[in-house]
Amino acid sequence: MKRWSKSAIICLLMYFGATAIALAAQYAVVTKRTIYPGQLISLEDLKSIKLIREPTISYRFVSKPQEIVGTLAKRTILAERFIPVGSVQPAPLIKAGKPTRVAFQTGGLSISVVCVPLTDGVSGEYVRFRNPSSGKTFMAEVKEDGSVIASKL
């Protein structure tokens, strides 16, 4: 009986010790100042803190600054608080109302026209554009490099 209880105690200590070491290696990202909706998040706004125990929150939070640098805040992010993953969004590559070159390619035909986006657009998103000369609207996809490709004009 003594032998079993010593073994059990040693196993429990090893388990909880390993858990404590694993948690000690985890980090969370917090802001140095309050960030309001629409503000761009920079590396200078963030700091990484070491977790000493598992947080008792019900949402996923940012653990690496690289995950959110260059993104926009969707809602107010308070200083020194965990940053929920859903509280940021990618910065738009194209801005609503700013004239943008849209390319259309099919076969050997290539057309490029300057149009006005009606909404902001991020990479991979379809955005509605208005052709200022004809007044017609159409959808086009925003690419990762900021270029815009229309499948139909």
PDB file of C-alpha atoms in Angstrom:
ATOM      1  CA  MET A   1       0.000   0.000   0.000  1.00  0.00           C
ATOM      2  CA  LYS A   2       2.801   2.413   0.892  1.00  0.00           C
ATOM      3  CA  ARG A   3       4.619   1.596  -2.317  1.00  0.00           C
ATOM      4  CA  TRP A   4       1.506   2.359  -4.416  1.00  0.00           C
ATOM      5  CA  SER A   5       0.803   5.652  -2.653  1.00  0.00           C
ATOM      6  CA  LYS A   6       4.402   6.841  -3.111  1.00  0.00           C
ATOM      7  CA  SER A   7       4.205   5.976  -6.804  1.00  0.00           C
ATOM      8  CA  ALA A   8       0.884   7.776  -7.154  1.00  0.00           C
ATOM      9  CA  ILE A   9       2.215  10.874  -5.418  1.00  0.00           C
ATOM     10  CA  ILE A  10       5.314  10.913  -7.632  1.00  0.00           C
ATOM     11  CA  CYS A  11       3.168  10.537 -10.773  1.00  0.00           C
ATOM     12  CA  LEU A  12       0.854  13.353  -9.688  1.00  0.00           C
ATOM     13  CA  LEU A  13       3.774  15.659  -8.915  1.00  0.00           C
ATOM     14  CA  MET A  14       5.333  14.893 -12.279  1.00  0.00           C
ATOM     15  CA  TYR A  15       2.022  15.523 -14.072  1.00  0.00           C
ATOM     16  CA  PHE A  16       1.259  18.820 -12.346  1.00  0.00           C
ATOM     17  CA  GLY A  17       4.879  19.900 -12.586  1.00  0.00           C
ATOM     18  CA  ALA A  18       4.890  19.265 -16.335  1.00  0.00           C
ATOM     19  CA  THR A  19       1.605  21.148 -16.664  1.00  0.00           C
ATOM     20  CA  ALA A  20       3.043  24.116 -14.776  1.00  0.00           C
ATOM     21  CA  ILE A  21       6.139  24.124 -16.989  1.00  0.00           C
ATOM     22  CA  ALA A  22       3.978  23.954 -20.148  1.00  0.00           C
ATOM     23  CA  LEU A  23       1.805  26.846 -18.949  1.00  0.00           C
ATOM     24  CA  ALA A  24       4.854  28.867 -17.983  1.00  0.00           C
ATOM     25  CA  ALA A  25       5.976  28.686 -21.610  1.00  0.00           C
ATOM     26  CA  GLN A  26       2.675  30.115 -22.915  1.00  0.00           C
ATOM     27  CA  TYR A  27       2.312  33.779 -23.781  1.00  0.00           C
ATOM     28  CA  ALA A  28      -0.513  36.187 -24.420  1.00  0.00           C
ATOM     29  CA  VAL A  29      -0.531  39.534 -26.199  1.00  0.00           C
ATOM     30  CA  VAL A  30      -1.991  42.668 -24.615  1.00  0.00           C
ATOM     31  CA  THR A  31      -2.064  46.286 -25.759  1.00  0.00           C
ATOM     32  CA  LYS A  32      -0.111  49.072 -24.112  1.00  0.00           C
ATOM     33  CA  ARG A  33      -2.922  51.560 -24.793  1.00  0.00           C
ATOM     34  CA  THR A  34      -6.615  51.466 -25.616  1.00  0.00           C
ATOM     35  CA  ILE A  35      -7.192  50.902 -29.334  1.00  0.00           C
ATOM     36  CA  TYR A  36     -10.456  52.109 -30.849  1.00  0.00           C
ATOM     37  CA  PRO A  37     -12.417  50.612 -33.776  1.00  0.00           C
ATOM     38  CA  GLY A  38     -10.824  51.337 -37.150  1.00  0.00           C
ATOM     39  CA  GLN A  39      -7.360  52.039 -35.738  1.00  0.00           C
ATOM     40  CA  LEU A  40      -4.381  50.211 -37.229  1.00  0.00           C
ATOM     41  CA  ILE A  41      -2.509  47.983 -34.765  1.00  0.00           C
ATOM     42  CA  SER A  42       1.282  48.310 -34.820  1.00  0.00           C
ATOM     43  CA  LEU A  43       4.014  46.377 -33.028  1.00  0.00           C
ATOM     44  CA  GLU A  44       4.637  49.391 -30.761  1.00  0.00           C
ATOM     45  CA  ASP A  45       1.048  49.096 -29.441  1.00  0.00           C
ATOM     46  CA  LEU A  46       1.541  45.504 -28.256  1.00  0.00           C
ATOM     47  CA  LYS A  47       3.435  43.660 -25.570  1.00  0.00           C
ATOM     48  CA  SER A  48       3.751  39.969 -24.858  1.00  0.00           C
ATOM     49  CA  ILE A  49       3.155  38.678 -21.333  1.00  0.00           C
ATOM     50  CA  LYS A  50       4.055  35.304 -19.892  1.00  0.00           C
ATOM     51  CA  LEU A  51       1.155  33.308 -18.441  1.00  0.00           C
ATOM     52  CA  ILE A  52       1.703  31.827 -15.005  1.00  0.00           C
ATOM     53  CA  ARG A  53      -1.562  29.891 -15.021  1.00  0.00           C
ATOM     54  CA  GLU A  54      -4.245  29.005 -17.525  1.00  0.00           C
ATOM     55  CA  PRO A  55      -6.642  31.942 -17.981  1.00  0.00           C
ATOM     56  CA  THR A  56     -10.292  31.413 -17.058  1.00  0.00           C
ATOM     57  CA  ILE A  57     -11.796  33.085 -20.118  1.00  0.00           C
ATOM     58  CA  SER A  58     -14.166  31.537 -22.620  1.00  0.00           C
ATOM     59  CA  TYR A  59     -12.732  33.025 -25.839  1.00  0.00           C
ATOM     60  CA  ARG A  60      -9.569  32.492 -27.896  1.00  0.00           C
ATOM     61  CA  PHE A  61      -7.034  35.257 -27.420  1.00  0.00           C
ATOM     62  CA  VAL A  62      -4.000  36.368 -29.417  1.00  0.00           C
ATOM     63  CA  SER A  63      -0.779  34.643 -28.358  1.00  0.00           C
ATOM     64  CA  LYS A  64       1.720  36.089 -30.874  1.00  0.00           C
ATOM     65  CA  PRO A  65       2.058  39.761 -31.893  1.00  0.00           C
ATOM     66  CA  GLN A  66       2.632  38.756 -35.543  1.00  0.00           C
ATOM     67  CA  GLU A  67      -0.961  37.489 -35.693  1.00  0.00           C
ATOM     68  CA  ILE A  68      -2.437  40.996 -35.481  1.00  0.00           C
ATOM     69  CA  VAL A  69       0.244  43.519 -36.489  1.00  0.00           C
ATOM     70  CA  GLY A  70      -1.081  45.529 -39.450  1.00  0.00           C
ATOM     71  CA  THR A  71      -4.740  44.685 -38.796  1.00  0.00           C
ATOM     72  CA  LEU A  72      -7.605  46.991 -37.833  1.00  0.00           C
ATOM     73  CA  ALA A  73      -9.532  46.875 -34.585  1.00  0.00           C
ATOM     74  CA  LYS A  74     -13.202  45.895 -35.082  1.00  0.00           C
ATOM     75  CA  ARG A  75     -14.126  46.958 -31.564  1.00  0.00           C
ATOM     76  CA  THR A  76     -12.466  48.754 -28.662  1.00  0.00           C
ATOM     77  CA  ILE A  77      -9.483  46.833 -27.279  1.00  0.00           C
ATOM     78  CA  LEU A  78      -8.703  47.879 -23.719  1.00  0.00           C
ATOM     79  CA  ALA A  79      -5.136  48.324 -22.502  1.00  0.00           C
ATOM     80  CA  GLU A  80      -3.531  45.473 -20.538  1.00  0.00           C
ATOM     81  CA  ARG A  81      -6.359  43.030 -21.411  1.00  0.00           C
ATOM     82  CA  PHE A  82      -6.323  39.839 -23.472  1.00  0.00           C
ATOM     83  CA  ILE A  83      -7.115  40.517 -27.133  1.00  0.00           C
ATOM     84  CA  PRO A  84      -9.907  38.298 -28.506  1.00  0.00           C
ATOM     85  CA  VAL A  85      -9.018  36.866 -31.924  1.00  0.00           C
ATOM     86  CA  GLY A  86     -12.351  38.093 -33.352  1.00  0.00           C
ATOM     87  CA  SER A  87     -11.751  41.713 -32.372  1.00  0.00           C
ATOM     88  CA  VAL A  88      -9.439  42.425 -35.323  1.00  0.00           C
ATOM     89  CA  GLN A  89      -9.863  42.346 -39.085  1.00  0.00           C
ATOM     90  CA  PRO A  90      -7.409  42.586 -41.979  1.00  0.00           C
ATOM     91  CA  ALA A  91      -6.591  46.091 -43.198  1.00  0.00           C
ATOM     92  CA  PRO A  92      -8.317  46.815 -46.530  1.00  0.00           C
ATOM     93  CA  LEU A  93      -6.144  46.746 -49.633  1.00  0.00           C
ATOM     94  CA  ILE A  94      -8.537  49.003 -51.535  1.00  0.00           C
ATOM     95  CA  LYS A  95     -10.561  51.872 -50.113  1.00  0.00           C
ATOM     96  CA  ALA A  96     -14.119  52.803 -51.002  1.00  0.00           C
ATOM     97  CA  GLY A  97     -14.279  55.851 -53.273  1.00  0.00           C
ATOM     98  CA  LYS A  98     -10.580  55.776 -54.241  1.00  0.00           C
ATOM     99  CA  PRO A  99     -10.183  55.189 -58.013  1.00  0.00           C
ATOM    100  CA  THR A 100      -8.623  51.786 -58.666  1.00  0.00           C
ATOM    101  CA  ARG A 101      -7.394  50.046 -61.818  1.00  0.00           C
ATOM    102  CA  VAL A 102      -9.432  46.922 -62.617  1.00  0.00           C
ATOM    103  CA  ALA A 103      -8.147  44.336 -65.097  1.00  0.00           C
ATOM    104  CA  PHE A 104     -10.255  41.993 -67.204  1.00  0.00           C
ATOM    105  CA  GLN A 105      -8.574  39.113 -69.036  1.00  0.00           C
ATOM    106  CA  THR A 106     -10.040  36.436 -71.241  1.00  0.00           C
ATOM    107  CA  GLY A 107      -8.116  34.493 -73.845  1.00  0.00           C
ATOM    108  CA  GLY A 108      -5.851  36.959 -75.657  1.00  0.00           C
ATOM    109  CA  LEU A 109      -7.939  39.987 -74.696  1.00  0.00           C
ATOM    110  CA  SER A 110      -6.805  42.198 -71.826  1.00  0.00           C
ATOM    111  CA  ILE A 111      -8.731  45.314 -70.736  1.00  0.00           C
ATOM    112  CA  SER A 112      -7.776  47.669 -67.941  1.00  0.00           C
ATOM    113  CA  VAL A 113     -10.069  50.415 -66.707  1.00  0.00           C
ATOM    114  CA  VAL A 114     -10.078  52.789 -63.742  1.00  0.00           C
ATOM    115  CA  CYS A 115     -13.193  52.283 -61.600  1.00  0.00           C
ATOM    116  CA  VAL A 116     -14.441  53.353 -58.181  1.00  0.00           C
ATOM    117  CA  PRO A 117     -14.891  50.705 -55.457  1.00  0.00           C
ATOM    118  CA  LEU A 118     -18.156  51.082 -53.536  1.00  0.00           C
ATOM    119  CA  THR A 119     -16.797  49.364 -50.399  1.00  0.00           C
ATOM    120  CA  ASP A 120     -13.409  48.621 -48.820  1.00  0.00           C
ATOM    121  CA  GLY A 121     -11.863  45.328 -49.899  1.00  0.00           C
ATOM    122  CA  VAL A 122      -9.396  42.825 -48.455  1.00  0.00           C
ATOM    123  CA  SER A 123      -7.519  40.025 -50.197  1.00  0.00           C
ATOM    124  CA  GLY A 124      -9.765  37.333 -51.674  1.00  0.00           C
ATOM    125  CA  GLU A 125     -12.947  39.365 -51.295  1.00  0.00           C
ATOM    126  CA  TYR A 126     -15.331  40.307 -54.098  1.00  0.00           C
ATOM    127  CA  VAL A 127     -16.084  44.036 -54.155  1.00  0.00           C
ATOM    128  CA  ARG A 128     -18.671  45.988 -56.144  1.00  0.00           C
ATOM    129  CA  PHE A 129     -17.174  48.613 -58.491  1.00  0.00           C
ATOM    130  CA  ARG A 130     -18.765  51.420 -60.507  1.00  0.00           C
ATOM    131  CA  ASN A 131     -17.482  52.374 -63.924  1.00  0.00           C
ATOM    132  CA  PRO A 132     -17.581  56.204 -63.899  1.00  0.00           C
ATOM    133  CA  SER A 133     -17.899  56.520 -67.692  1.00  0.00           C
ATOM    134  CA  SER A 134     -20.889  54.167 -68.092  1.00  0.00           C
ATOM    135  CA  GLY A 135     -22.323  54.245 -64.567  1.00  0.00           C
ATOM    136  CA  LYS A 136     -22.652  50.438 -64.531  1.00  0.00           C
ATOM    137  CA  THR A 137     -21.645  48.371 -61.523  1.00  0.00           C
ATOM    138  CA  PHE A 138     -19.881  45.006 -61.469  1.00  0.00           C
ATOM    139  CA  MET A 139     -18.083  42.674 -59.065  1.00  0.00           C
ATOM    140  CA  ALA A 140     -14.314  42.081 -59.050  1.00  0.00           C
ATOM    141  CA  GLU A 141     -11.912  40.128 -56.834  1.00  0.00           C
ATOM    142  CA  VAL A 142      -9.153  41.778 -54.803  1.00  0.00           C
ATOM    143  CA  LYS A 143      -5.856  39.867 -55.044  1.00  0.00           C
ATOM    144  CA  GLU A 144      -3.147  39.599 -52.352  1.00  0.00           C
ATOM    145  CA  ASP A 145      -0.925  42.190 -54.040  1.00  0.00           C
ATOM    146  CA  GLY A 146      -3.778  44.739 -54.132  1.00  0.00           C
ATOM    147  CA  SER A 147      -4.581  44.271 -57.818  1.00  0.00           C
ATOM    148  CA  VAL A 148      -8.202  43.786 -58.867  1.00  0.00           C
ATOM    149  CA  ILE A 149      -9.393  41.219 -61.425  1.00  0.00           C
ATOM    150  CA  ALA A 150     -12.882  41.215 -62.926  1.00  0.00           C
ATOM    151  CA  SER A 151     -14.308  38.000 -64.340  1.00  0.00           C
ATOM    152  CA  LYS A 152     -17.165  39.775 -66.164  1.00  0.00           C
ATOM    153  CA  LEU A 153     -17.596  43.382 -67.188  1.00  0.00           C
TER     154      LEU A 153
END
